[in-house]
mmCIF file of C-alpha atoms in Angstrom:
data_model
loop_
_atom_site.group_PDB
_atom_site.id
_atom_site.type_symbol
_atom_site.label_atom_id
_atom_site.label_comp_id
_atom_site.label_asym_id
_atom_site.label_seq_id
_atom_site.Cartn_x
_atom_site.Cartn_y
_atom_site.Cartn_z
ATOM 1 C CA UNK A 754 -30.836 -19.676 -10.207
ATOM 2 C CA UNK A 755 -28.241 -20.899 -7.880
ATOM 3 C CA UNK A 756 -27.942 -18.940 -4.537
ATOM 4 C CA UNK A 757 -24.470 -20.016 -4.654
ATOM 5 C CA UNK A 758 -23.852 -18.195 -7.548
ATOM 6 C CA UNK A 759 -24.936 -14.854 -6.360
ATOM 7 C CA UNK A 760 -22.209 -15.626 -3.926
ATOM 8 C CA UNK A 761 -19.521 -15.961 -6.429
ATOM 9 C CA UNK A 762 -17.395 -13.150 -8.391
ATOM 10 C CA UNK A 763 -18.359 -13.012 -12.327
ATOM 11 C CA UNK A 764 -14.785 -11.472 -12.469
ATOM 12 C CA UNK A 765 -11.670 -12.148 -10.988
ATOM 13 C CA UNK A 766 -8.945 -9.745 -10.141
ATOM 14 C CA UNK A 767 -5.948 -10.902 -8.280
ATOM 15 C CA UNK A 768 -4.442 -9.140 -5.340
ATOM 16 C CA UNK A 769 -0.526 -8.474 -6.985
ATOM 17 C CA UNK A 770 1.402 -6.712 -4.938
ATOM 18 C CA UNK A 771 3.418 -4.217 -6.999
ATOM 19 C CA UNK A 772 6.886 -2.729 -5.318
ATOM 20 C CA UNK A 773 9.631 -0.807 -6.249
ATOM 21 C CA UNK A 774 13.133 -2.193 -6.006
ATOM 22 C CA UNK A 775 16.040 -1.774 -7.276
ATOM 23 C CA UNK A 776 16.554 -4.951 -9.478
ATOM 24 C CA UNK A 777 19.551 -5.699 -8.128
ATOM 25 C CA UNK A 778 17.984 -7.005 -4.833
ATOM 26 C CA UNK A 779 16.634 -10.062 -6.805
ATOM 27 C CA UNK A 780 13.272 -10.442 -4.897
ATOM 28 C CA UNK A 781 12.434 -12.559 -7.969
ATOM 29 C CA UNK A 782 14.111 -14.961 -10.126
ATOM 30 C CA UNK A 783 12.082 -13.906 -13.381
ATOM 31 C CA UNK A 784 12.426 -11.005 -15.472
ATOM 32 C CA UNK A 785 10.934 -9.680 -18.222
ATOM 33 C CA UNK A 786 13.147 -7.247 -20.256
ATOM 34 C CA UNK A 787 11.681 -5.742 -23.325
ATOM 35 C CA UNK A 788 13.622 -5.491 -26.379
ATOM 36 C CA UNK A 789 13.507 -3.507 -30.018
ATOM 37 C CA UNK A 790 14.005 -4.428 -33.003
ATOM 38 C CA UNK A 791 17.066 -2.070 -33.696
ATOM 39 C CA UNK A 792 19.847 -4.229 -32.178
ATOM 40 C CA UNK A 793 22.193 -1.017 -31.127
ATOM 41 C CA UNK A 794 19.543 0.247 -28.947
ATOM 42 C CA UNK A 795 18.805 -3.275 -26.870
ATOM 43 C CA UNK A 796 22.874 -3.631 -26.284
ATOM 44 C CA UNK A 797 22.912 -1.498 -23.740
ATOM 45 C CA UNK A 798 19.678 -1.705 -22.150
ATOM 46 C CA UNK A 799 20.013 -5.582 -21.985
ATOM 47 C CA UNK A 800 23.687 -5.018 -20.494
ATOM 48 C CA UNK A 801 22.450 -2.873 -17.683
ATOM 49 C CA UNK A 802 19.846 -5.264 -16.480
ATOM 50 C CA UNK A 803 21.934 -9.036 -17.401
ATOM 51 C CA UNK A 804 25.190 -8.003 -17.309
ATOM 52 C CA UNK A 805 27.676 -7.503 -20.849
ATOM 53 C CA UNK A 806 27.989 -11.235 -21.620
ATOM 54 C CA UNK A 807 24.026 -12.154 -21.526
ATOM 55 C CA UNK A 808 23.450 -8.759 -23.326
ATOM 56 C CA UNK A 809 25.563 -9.505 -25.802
ATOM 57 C CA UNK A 810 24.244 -13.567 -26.054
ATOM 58 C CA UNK A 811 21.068 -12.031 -26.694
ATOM 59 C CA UNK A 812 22.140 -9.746 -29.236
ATOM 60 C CA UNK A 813 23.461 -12.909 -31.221
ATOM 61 C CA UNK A 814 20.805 -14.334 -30.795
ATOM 62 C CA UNK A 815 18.776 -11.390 -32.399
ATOM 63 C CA UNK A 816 21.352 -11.746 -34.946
ATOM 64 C CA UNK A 817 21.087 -14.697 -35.998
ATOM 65 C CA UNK A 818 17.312 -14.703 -36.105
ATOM 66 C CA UNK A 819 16.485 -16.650 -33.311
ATOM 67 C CA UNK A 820 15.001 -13.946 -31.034
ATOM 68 C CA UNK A 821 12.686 -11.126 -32.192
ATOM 69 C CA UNK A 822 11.917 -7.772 -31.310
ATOM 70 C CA UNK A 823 8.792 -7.534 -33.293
ATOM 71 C CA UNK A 824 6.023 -6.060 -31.636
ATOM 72 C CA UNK A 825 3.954 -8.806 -28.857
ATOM 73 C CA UNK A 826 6.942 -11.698 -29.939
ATOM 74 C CA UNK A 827 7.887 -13.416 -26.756
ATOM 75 C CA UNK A 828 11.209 -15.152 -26.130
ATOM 76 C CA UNK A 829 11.018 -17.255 -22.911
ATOM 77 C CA UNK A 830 14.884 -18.151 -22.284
ATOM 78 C CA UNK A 831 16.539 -20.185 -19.137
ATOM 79 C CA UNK A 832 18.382 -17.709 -17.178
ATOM 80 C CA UNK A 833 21.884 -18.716 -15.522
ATOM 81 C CA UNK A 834 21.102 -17.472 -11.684
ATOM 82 C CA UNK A 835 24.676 -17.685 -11.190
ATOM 83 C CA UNK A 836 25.526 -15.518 -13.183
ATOM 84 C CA UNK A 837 22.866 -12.127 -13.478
ATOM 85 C CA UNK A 838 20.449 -14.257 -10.508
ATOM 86 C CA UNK A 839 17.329 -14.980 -13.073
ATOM 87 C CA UNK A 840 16.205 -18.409 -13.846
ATOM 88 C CA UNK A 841 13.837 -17.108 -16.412
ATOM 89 C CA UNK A 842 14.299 -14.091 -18.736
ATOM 90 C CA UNK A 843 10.771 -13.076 -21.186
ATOM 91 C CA UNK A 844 11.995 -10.836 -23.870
ATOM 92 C CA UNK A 845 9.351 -8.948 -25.153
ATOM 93 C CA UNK A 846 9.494 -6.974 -28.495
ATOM 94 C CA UNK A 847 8.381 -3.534 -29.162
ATOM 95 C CA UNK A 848 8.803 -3.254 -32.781
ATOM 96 C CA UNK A 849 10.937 -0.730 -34.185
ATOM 97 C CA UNK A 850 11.720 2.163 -32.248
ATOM 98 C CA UNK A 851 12.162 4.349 -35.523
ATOM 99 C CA UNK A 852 8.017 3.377 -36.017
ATOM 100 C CA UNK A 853 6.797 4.422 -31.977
ATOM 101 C CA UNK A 854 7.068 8.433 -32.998
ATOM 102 C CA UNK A 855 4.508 9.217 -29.898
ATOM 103 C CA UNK A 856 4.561 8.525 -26.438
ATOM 104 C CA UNK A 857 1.285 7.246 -26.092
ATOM 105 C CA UNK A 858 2.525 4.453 -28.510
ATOM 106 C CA UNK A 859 5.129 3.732 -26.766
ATOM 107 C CA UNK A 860 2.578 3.266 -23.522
ATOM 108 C CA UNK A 861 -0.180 1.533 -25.021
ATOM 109 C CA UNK A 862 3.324 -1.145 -26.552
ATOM 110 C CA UNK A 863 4.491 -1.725 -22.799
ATOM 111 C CA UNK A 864 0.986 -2.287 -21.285
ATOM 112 C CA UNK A 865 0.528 -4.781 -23.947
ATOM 113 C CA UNK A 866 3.716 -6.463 -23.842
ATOM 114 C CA UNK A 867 3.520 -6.407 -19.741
ATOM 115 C CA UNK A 868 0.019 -8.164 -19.882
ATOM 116 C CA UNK A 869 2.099 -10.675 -22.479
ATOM 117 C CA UNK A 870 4.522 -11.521 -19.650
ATOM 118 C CA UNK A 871 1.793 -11.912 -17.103
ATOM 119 C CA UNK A 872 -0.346 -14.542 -19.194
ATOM 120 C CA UNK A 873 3.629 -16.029 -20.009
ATOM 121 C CA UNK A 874 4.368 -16.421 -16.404
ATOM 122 C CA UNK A 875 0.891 -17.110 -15.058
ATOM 123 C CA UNK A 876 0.919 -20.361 -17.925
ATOM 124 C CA UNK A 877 4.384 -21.086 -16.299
ATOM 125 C CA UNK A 878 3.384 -21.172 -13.045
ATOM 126 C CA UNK A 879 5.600 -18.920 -11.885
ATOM 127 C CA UNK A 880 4.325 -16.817 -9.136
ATOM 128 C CA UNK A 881 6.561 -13.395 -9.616
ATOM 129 C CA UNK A 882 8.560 -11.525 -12.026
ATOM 130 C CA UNK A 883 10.490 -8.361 -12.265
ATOM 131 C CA UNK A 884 10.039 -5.790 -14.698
ATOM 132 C CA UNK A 885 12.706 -3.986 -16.512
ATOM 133 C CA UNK A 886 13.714 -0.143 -15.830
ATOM 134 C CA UNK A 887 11.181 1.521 -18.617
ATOM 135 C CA UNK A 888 12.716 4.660 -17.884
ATOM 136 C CA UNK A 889 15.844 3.212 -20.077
ATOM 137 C CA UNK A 890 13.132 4.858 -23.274
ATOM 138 C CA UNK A 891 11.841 7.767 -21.847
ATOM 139 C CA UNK A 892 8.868 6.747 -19.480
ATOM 140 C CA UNK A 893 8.549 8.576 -16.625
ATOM 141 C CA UNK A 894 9.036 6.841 -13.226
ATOM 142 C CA UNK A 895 5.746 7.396 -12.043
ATOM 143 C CA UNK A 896 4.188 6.732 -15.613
ATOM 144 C CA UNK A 897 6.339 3.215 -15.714
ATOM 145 C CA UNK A 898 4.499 1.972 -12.659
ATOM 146 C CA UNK A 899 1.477 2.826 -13.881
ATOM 147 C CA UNK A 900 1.997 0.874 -17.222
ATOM 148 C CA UNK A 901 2.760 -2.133 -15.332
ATOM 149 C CA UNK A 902 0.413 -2.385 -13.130
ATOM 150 C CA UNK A 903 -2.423 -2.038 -15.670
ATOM 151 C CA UNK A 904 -0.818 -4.425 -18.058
ATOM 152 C CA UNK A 905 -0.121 -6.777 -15.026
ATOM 153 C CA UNK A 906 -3.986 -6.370 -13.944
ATOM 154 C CA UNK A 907 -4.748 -6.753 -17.733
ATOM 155 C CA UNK A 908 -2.885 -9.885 -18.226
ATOM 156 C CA UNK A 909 -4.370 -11.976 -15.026
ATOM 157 C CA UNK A 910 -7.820 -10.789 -15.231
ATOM 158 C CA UNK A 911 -9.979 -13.941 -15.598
ATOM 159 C CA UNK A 912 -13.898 -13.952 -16.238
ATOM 160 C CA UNK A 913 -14.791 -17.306 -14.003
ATOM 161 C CA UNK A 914 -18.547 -17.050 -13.433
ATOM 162 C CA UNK A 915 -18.712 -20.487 -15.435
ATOM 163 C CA UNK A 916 -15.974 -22.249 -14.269
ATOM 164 C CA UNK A 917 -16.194 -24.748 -11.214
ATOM 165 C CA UNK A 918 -12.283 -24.171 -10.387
ATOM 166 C CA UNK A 919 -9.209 -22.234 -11.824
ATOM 167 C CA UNK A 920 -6.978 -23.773 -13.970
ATOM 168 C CA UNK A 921 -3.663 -21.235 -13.327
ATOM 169 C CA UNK A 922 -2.162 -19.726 -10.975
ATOM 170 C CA UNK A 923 -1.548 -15.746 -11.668
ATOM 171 C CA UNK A 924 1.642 -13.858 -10.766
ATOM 172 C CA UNK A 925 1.401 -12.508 -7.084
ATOM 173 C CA UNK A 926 4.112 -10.547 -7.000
ATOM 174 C CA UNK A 927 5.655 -8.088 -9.302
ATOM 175 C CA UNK A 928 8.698 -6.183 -8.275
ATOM 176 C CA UNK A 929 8.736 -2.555 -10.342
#
């Protein structure tokens, strides 16, 4: 036994600090925007956060079986900052929205998929990401910020009693 090690934390949970902005300040250049299967239903959501012509990009993309929408699938794709103002978009699938016939699916889907983008961005190095408007499927405001804040905590926790140094840097910031 190591007095040192009575001094160190078995677990680590990082201090993210979670806001609420409209995403259209761009306090971040990395978004995560989650996506269904069902192409007719992303069109629209994906317009109102990247604009009509990455929306409908994406949607090609989707059509021609490049990016998915299955459930936990991640698409990490350069962003054009001149254009919407995000160097890196993570699309995130839910699955089909035609399967997610309770709420509490569709929560327990977006905490997953949020800790997803946190482990994506963390292995990045990139230090903070927006989150998409959940509200765009039914969530509740207050239920939304919830949801990412526990995925968010979910995705970064780290169990480091027997490491001698950390190997990645977790998100800090997480605009809601």
């Amino acid at each position: 036994f190591d007095a040192s090690d009575a001094e160190r934390p078995t677990a680590m949970h990082r201090n993210i600090d979670f806001h609420a902005v409209p995403l259209s300040d761009r306090t971040t250049t990395n978004l995560m925007v989650t996506i269904f299967e069902e192409l007719e239903i992303n069109r629209e959501h994906l317009a109102k956060h990247l604009g009509e012509g990455t929306a409908d990009a994406v949607v090609e993309l989707m059509t021609n079986q490049r990016v998915s929408g299955r459930y936990k699938e991640f698409n990490l794709l350069p962003g054009a900052v001149d254009v919407h103002g995000f160097e890196w978009i993570l699309l995130l699938g839910l699955g089909k929205r035609s399967k997610i016939r309770h709420q509490h699916r569709l929560h327990d889907r977006l905490r997953s998929v949020i800790a997803i983008a946190a482990r994506q961005f963390r292995r990045k190095g990139l230090g903070a990401f927006a989150a998409d408007d959940l509200t765009d499927f039914g969530v509740a405001p207050e239920v939304s910020g919830r949801l990412i804040v526990e995925g968010a905590m979910l995705g970064t926790y780290r169990f480091h009693r027997y490491k001698t140094k950390s190997d990645d840097a977790a998100p800090n910031d997480v605009p809601i």
